[in-house]
mmCIF file of C-alpha atoms in Angstrom:
data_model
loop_
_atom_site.group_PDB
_atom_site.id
_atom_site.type_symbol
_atom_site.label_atom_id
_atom_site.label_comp_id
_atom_site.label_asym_id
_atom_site.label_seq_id
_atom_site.Cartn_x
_atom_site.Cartn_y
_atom_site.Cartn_z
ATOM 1 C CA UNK A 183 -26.578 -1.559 -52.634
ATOM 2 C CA UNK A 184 -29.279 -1.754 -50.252
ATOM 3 C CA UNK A 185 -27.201 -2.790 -47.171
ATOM 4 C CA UNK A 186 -25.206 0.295 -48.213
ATOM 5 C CA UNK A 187 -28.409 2.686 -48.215
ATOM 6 C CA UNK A 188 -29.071 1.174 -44.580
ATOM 7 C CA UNK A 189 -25.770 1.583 -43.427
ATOM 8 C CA UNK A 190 -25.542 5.585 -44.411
ATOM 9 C CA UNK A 191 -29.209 5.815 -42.424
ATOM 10 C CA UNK A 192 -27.623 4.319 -39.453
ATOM 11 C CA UNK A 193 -26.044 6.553 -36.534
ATOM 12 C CA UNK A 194 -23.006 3.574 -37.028
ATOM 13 C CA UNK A 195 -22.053 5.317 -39.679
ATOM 14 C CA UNK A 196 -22.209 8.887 -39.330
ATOM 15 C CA UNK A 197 -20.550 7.871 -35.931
ATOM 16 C CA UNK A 198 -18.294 6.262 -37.119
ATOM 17 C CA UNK A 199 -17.322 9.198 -39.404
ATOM 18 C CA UNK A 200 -17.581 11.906 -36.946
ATOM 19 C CA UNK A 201 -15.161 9.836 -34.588
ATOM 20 C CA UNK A 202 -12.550 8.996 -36.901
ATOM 21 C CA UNK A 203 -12.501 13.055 -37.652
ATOM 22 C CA UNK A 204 -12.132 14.155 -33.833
ATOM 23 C CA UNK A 205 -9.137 11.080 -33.304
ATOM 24 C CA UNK A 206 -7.441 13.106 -35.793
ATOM 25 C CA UNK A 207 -7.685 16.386 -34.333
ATOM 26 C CA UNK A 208 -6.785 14.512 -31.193
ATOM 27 C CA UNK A 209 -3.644 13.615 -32.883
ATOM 28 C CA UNK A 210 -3.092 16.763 -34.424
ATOM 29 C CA UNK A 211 -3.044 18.378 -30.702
ATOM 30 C CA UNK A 212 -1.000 15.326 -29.445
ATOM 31 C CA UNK A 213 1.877 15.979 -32.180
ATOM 32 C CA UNK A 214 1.742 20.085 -31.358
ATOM 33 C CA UNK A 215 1.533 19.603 -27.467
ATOM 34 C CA UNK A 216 3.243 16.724 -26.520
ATOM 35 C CA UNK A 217 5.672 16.227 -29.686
ATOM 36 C CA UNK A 218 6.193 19.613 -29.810
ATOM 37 C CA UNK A 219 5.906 20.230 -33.336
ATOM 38 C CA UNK A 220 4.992 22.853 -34.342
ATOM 39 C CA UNK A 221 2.023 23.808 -36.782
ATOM 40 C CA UNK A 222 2.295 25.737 -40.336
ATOM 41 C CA UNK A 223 -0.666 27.729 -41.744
ATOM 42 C CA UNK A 224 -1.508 24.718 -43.769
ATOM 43 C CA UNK A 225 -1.732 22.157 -40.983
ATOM 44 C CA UNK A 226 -4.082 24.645 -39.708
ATOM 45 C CA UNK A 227 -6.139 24.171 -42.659
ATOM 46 C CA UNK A 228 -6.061 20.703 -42.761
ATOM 47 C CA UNK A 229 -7.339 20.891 -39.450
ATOM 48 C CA UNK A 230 -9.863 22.776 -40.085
ATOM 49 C CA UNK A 231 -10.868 20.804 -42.959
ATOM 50 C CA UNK A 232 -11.334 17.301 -40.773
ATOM 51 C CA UNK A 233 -13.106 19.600 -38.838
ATOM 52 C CA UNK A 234 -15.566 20.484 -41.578
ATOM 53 C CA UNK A 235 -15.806 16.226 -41.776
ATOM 54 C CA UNK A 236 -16.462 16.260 -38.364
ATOM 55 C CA UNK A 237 -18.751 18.381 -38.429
ATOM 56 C CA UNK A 238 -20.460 16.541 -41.614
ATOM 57 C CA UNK A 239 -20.446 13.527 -39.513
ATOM 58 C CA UNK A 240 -22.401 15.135 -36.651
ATOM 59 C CA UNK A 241 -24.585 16.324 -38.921
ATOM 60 C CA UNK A 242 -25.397 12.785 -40.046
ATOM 61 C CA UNK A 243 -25.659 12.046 -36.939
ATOM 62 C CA UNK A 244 -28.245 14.335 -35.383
ATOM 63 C CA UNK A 245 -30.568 12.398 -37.340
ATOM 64 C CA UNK A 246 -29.746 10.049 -40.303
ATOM 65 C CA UNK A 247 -33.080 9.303 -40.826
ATOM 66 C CA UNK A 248 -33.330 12.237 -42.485
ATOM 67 C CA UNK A 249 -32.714 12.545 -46.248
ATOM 68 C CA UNK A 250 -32.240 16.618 -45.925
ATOM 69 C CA UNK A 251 -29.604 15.873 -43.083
ATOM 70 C CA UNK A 252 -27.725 13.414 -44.638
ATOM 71 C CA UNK A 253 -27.353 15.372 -47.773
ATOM 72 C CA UNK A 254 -26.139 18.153 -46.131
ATOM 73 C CA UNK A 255 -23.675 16.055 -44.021
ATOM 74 C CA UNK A 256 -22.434 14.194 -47.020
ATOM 75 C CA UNK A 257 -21.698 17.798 -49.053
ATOM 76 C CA UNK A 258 -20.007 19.136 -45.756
ATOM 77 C CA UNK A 259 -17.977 16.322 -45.441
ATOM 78 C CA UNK A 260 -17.094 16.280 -49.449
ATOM 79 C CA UNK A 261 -16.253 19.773 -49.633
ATOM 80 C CA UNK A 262 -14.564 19.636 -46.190
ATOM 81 C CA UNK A 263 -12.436 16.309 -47.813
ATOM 82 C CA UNK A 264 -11.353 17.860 -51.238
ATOM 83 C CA UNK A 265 -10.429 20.936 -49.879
ATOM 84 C CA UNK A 266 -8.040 19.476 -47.263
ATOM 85 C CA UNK A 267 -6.729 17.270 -50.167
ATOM 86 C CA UNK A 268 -5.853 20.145 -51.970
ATOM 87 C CA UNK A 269 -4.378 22.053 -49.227
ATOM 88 C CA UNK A 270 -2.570 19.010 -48.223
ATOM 89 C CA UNK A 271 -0.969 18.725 -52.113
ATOM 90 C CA UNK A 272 0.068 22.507 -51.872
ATOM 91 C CA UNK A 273 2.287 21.171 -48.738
ATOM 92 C CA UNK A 274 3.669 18.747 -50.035
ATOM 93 C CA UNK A 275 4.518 20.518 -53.121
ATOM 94 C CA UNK A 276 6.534 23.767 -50.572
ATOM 95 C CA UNK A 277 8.292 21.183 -49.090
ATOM 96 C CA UNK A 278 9.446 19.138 -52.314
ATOM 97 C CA UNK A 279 10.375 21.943 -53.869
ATOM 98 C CA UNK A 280 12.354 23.387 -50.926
ATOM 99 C CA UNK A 281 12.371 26.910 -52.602
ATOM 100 C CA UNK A 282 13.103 29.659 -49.925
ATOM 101 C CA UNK A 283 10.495 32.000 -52.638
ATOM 102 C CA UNK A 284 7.498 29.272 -52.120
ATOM 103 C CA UNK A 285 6.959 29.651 -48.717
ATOM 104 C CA UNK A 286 3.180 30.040 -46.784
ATOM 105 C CA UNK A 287 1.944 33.073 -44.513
ATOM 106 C CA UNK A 288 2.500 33.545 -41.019
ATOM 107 C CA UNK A 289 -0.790 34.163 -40.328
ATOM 108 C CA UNK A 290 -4.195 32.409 -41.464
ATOM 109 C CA UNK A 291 -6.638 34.103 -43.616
ATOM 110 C CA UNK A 292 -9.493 33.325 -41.839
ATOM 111 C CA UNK A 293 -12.325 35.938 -42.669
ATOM 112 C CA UNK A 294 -12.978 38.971 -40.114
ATOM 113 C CA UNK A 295 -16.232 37.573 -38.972
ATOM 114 C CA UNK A 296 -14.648 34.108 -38.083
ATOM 115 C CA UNK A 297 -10.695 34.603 -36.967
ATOM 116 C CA UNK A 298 -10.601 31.469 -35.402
ATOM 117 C CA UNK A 299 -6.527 31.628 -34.934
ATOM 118 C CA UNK A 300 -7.775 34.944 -32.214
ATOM 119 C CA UNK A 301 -10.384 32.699 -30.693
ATOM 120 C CA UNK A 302 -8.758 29.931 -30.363
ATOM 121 C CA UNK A 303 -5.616 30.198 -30.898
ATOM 122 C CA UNK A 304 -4.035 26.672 -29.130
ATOM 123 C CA UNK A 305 -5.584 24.916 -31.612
ATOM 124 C CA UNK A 306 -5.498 27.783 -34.658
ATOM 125 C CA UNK A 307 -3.029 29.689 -33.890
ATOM 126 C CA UNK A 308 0.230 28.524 -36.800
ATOM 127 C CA UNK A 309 3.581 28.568 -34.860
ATOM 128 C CA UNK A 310 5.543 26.431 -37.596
ATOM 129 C CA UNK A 311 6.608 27.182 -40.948
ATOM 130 C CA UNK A 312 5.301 25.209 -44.252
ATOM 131 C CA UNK A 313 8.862 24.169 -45.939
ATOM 132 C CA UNK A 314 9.426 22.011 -43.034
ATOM 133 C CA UNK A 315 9.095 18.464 -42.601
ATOM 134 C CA UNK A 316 9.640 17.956 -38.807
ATOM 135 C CA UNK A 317 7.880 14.337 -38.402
ATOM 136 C CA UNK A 318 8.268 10.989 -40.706
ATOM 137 C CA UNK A 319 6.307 7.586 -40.365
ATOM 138 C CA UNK A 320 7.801 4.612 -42.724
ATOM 139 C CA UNK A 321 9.443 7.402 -44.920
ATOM 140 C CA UNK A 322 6.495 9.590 -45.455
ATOM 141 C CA UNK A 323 5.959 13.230 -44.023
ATOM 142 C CA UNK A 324 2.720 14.107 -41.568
ATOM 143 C CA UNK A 325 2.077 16.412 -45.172
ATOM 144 C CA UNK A 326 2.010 12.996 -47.593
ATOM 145 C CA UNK A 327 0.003 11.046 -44.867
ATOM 146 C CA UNK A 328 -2.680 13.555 -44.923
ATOM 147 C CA UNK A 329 -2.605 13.229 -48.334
ATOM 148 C CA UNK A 330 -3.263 9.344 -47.847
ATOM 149 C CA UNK A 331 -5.934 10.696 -45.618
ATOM 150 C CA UNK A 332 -7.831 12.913 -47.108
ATOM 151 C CA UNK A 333 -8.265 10.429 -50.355
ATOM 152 C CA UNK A 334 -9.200 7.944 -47.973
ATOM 153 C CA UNK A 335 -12.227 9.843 -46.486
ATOM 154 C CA UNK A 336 -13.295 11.264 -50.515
ATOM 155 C CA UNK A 337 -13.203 7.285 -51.663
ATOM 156 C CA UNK A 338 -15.719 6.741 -48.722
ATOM 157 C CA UNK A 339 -17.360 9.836 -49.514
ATOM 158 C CA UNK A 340 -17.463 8.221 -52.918
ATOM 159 C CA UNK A 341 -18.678 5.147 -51.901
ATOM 160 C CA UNK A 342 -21.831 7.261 -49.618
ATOM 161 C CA UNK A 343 -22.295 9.696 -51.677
ATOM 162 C CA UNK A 344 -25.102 8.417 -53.825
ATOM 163 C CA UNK A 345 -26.655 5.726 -51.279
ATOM 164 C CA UNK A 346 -26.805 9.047 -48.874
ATOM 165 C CA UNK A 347 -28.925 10.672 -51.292
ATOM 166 C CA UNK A 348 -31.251 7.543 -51.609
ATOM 167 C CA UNK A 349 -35.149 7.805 -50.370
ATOM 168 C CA UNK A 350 -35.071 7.062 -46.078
ATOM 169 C CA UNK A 351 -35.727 3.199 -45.790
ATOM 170 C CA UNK A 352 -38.603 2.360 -43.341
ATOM 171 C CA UNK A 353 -39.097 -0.901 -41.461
ATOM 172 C CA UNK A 354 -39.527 -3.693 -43.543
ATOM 173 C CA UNK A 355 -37.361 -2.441 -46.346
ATOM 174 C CA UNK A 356 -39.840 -0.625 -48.097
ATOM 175 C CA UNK A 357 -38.878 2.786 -49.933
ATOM 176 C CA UNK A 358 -40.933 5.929 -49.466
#
């Protein structure tokens, strides 16, 4: 448990984190650009979930010897995980069901103080719609991989979570 503790008050870590986030958005604007397919209003919300555990990871980052920081980092990045895991359940669930009724908005419902989609809209902007699948890896969707994802980042957020909250470890392995 201790090596643990040490790791999660290493910039390794929190790098290591922030990094895997941004190759996703990377890959995210790789199969919108170059693929060409096209986003629905829930991939956008995925995406801006692994942005929230980006942005968790950076905040880890900034300074990890900090027990305030890493707290905050590690809530950012578990809200930012569960609520892309839900969102990405919610896809998977339009397209299963295939039911012309259960379909998503055009548009997403970003509050008025933050409309990201107007900002930014090559990256926020949804151009595809939720019932379909347009991309497959070994039989599974891009929808059931994020899935796969998003449990993968909560079972390390698991696995940090308490050791994250645990008093900042000073040289010669002494608590404060």
């Amino acid at each position: 448990m201790k090596h643990l503790v040490q790791f999660t008050q290493q910039r390794l870590s929190w790098g290591l984190l922030t990094l895997s986030a941004l190759a996703l958005e990377g890959c995210a604007l790789y199969f919108q650009y170059v693929m060409k397919l096209d986003p629905c209003v829930m991939c956008i919300y995925q995406r801006l979930a692994i942005l929230g555990i980006a942005l968790g990871g950076i905040i880890g980052l900034s300074n990890p010897q900090s027990r305030l920081l890493r707290c905050l980092g590690i809530v950012v990045w578990g809200v930012s995980a569960s609520w892309g895991l839900k969102i990405a359940i919610e896809l998977v669930q339009i397209q299963v069901e295939n039911n012309p009724f259960s379909t998503c908005s055009f548009l997403p419902d970003f509050p008025s103080w933050m409309p990201l989609h107007e900002w930014l809209p090559s990256v926020f902007m949804p151009t595809g719609m939720c019932g379909e699948s347009q991309w497959m890896f070994m039989g599974v969707t891009m929808a059931e991989w994020m899935i796969v994802v998003f449990a993968i980042y909560l079972a390390a957020f698991a696995l940090f979570f308490q050791p994250s909250l645990s008093k900042t470890i000073k040289k010669g392995l002494s608590f404060k």
